[in-house]
Coordinates of C-alpha atoms in Angstrom, one line a residue:
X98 CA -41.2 -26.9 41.5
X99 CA -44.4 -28.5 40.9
X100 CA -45.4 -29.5 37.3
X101 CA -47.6 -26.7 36.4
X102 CA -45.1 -24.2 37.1
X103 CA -42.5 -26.1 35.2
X104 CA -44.9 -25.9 32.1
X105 CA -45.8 -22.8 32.6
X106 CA -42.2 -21.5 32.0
X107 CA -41.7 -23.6 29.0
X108 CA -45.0 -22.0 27.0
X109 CA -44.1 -18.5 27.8
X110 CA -40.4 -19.8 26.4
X111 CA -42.2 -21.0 23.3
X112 CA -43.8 -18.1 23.0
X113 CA -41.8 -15.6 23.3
X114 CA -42.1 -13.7 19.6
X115 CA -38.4 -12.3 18.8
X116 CA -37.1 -15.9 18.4
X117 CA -36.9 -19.2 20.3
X118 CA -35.1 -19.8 23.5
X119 CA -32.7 -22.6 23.2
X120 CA -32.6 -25.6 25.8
X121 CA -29.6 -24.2 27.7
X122 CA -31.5 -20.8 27.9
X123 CA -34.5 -22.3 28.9
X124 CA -32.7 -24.4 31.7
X125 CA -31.1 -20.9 32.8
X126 CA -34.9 -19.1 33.2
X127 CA -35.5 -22.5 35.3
X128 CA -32.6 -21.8 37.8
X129 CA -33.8 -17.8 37.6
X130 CA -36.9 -18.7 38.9
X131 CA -36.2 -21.0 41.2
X132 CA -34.0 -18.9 43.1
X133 CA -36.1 -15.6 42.9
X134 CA -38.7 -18.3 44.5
X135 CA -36.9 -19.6 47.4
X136 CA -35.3 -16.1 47.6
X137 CA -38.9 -14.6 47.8
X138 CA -39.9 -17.6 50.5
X139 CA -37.0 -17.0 52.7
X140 CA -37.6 -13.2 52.6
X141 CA -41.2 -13.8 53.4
X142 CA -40.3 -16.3 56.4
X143 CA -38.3 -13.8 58.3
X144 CA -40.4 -10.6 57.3
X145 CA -43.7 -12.8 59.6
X146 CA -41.2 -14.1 62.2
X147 CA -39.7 -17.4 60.9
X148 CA -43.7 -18.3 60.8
X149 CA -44.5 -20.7 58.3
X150 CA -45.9 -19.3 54.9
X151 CA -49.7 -20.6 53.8
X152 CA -50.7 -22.0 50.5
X153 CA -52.0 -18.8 49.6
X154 CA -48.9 -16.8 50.5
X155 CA -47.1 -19.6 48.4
X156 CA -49.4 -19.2 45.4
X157 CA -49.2 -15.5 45.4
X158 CA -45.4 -15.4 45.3
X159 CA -45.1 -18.3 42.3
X160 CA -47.7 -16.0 40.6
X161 CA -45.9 -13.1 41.3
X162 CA -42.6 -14.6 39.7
X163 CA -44.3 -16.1 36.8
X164 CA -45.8 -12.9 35.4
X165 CA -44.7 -11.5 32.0
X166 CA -42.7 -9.0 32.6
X167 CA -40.5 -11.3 35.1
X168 CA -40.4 -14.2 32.8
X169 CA -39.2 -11.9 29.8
X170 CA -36.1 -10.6 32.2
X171 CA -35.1 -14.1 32.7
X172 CA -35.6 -14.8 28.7
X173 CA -33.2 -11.5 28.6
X174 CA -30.9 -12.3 31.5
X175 CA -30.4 -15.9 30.0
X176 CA -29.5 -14.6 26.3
X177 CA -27.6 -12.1 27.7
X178 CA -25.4 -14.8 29.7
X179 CA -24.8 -16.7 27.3
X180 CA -24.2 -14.2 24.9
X181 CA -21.7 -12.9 26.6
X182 CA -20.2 -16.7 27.4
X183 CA -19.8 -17.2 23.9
X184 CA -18.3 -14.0 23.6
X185 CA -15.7 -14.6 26.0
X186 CA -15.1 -18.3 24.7
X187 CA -14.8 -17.0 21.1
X188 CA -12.0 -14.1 22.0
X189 CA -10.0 -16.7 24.1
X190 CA -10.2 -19.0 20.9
X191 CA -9.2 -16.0 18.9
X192 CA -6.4 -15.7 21.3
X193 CA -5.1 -19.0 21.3
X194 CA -5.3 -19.4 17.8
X195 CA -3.3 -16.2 16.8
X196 CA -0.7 -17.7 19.7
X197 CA -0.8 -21.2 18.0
X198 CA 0.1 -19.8 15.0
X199 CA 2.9 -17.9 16.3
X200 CA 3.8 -20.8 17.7
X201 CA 4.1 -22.9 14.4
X202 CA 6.0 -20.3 12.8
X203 CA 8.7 -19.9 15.6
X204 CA 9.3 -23.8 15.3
X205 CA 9.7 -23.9 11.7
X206 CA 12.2 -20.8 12.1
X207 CA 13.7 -22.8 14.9
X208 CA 13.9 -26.1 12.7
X209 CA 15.6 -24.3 9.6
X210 CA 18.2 -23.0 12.0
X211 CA 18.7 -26.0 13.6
X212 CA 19.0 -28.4 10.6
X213 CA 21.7 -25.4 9.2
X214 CA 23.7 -25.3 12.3
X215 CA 23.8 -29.6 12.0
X216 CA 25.2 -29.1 8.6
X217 CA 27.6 -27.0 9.6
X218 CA 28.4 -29.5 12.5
X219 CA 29.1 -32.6 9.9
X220 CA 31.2 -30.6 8.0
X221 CA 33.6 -29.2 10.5
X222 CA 33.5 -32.6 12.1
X223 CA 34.2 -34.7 9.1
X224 CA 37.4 -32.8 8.5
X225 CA 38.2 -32.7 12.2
X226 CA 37.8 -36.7 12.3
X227 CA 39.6 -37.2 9.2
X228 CA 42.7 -34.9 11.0
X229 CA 42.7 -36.9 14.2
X230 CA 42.8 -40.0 12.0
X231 CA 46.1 -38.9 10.1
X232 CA 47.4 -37.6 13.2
X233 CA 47.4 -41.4 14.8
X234 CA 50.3 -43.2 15.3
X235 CA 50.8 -46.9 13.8
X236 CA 52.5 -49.3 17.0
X237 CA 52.1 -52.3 17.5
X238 CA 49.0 -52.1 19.4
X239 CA 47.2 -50.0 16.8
X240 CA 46.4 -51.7 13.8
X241 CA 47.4 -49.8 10.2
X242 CA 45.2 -47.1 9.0
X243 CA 42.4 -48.9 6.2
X244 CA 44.4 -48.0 3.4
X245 CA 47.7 -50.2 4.2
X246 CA 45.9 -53.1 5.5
X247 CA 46.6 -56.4 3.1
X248 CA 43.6 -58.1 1.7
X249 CA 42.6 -61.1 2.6
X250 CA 41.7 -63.4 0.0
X251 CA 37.7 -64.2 0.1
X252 CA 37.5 -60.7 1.5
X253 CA 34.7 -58.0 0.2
X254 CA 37.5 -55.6 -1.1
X255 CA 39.8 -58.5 -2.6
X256 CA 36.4 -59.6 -4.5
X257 CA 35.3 -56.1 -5.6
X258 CA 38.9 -55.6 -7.2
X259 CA 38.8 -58.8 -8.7
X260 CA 35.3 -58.4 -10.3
X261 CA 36.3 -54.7 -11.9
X262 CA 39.2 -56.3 -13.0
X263 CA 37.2 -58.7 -14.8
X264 CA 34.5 -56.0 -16.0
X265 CA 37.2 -54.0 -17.3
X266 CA 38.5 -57.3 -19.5

């Protein structure tokens, strides 16, 4: 596309009166363009026998495709693309965000009834443990349960009874 095309388009996209024509819209009236013009070319090739086009078939082709009404339907065509791109983008936001919610409030459902079903665990399971404990059998291998072990003197528990003996006094 030679320069005075290319600012061609860009006046007639600061022009245009309803409002202005973003960069990414502008960009998408470029693209239009050029393929309507190398659509138009290739057409015009075969239509004279794969001939090659003159300067003046060239000219009246870019003119042709850079008329008003033709630049306003790529203005329209590139609002209406990414009109409906945003569209589309926004409901699959929509989407995901009502799913993402869903999603929170399934795992704080699924926490509570976790954490409940843990309690419920250490309870059953402390008197289960303390049941398997009494069942044990003191040999000689085994030592003696906690409670009918003898202190040793220096020991933690020896000095614990000795200090709330002394507390107490």
């Amino acid at each position: 596309m030679d320069n005075h095309t290319f600012k061609k388009i860009n006046e007639f996209c600061d022009n245009v009166s309803d409002r202005t024509v973003s960069q990414t819209e502008r960009d998408f009236v470029i693209r239009k363009y050029s393929e309507s013009y190398i659509s138009s070319i290739e057409s015009k090739i075969q239509a004279n026998n794969n001939q090659p086009l003159t300067q003046n078939q060239l000219d009246d082709i870019r003119d042709t495709l850079l008329n008003n009404s033709n630049m306003e339907n790529y203005v329209i065509a590139a609002r209406d693309y990414y009109q409906k791109l945003e569209e589309k983008y926004y409901q699959d936001f929509k989407k995901k965000n009502n799913g993402f919610w869903l999603t929170v409030g399934v795992n704080l459902i699924s926490n509570f009834i976790y954490s409940f079903l843990i309690i419920i665990l250490f309870i059953v399971a402390r008197d289960q443990i303390s049941s398997w404990i009494s069942s044990l059998k003191v040999d000689g291998n085994n030592p003696p349960p906690i409670e009918q072990q003898e202190e040793k003197p220096g020991s933690a528990s020896s000095l614990k009874i000795k200090s709330d003996s002394i507390i107490t006094n």
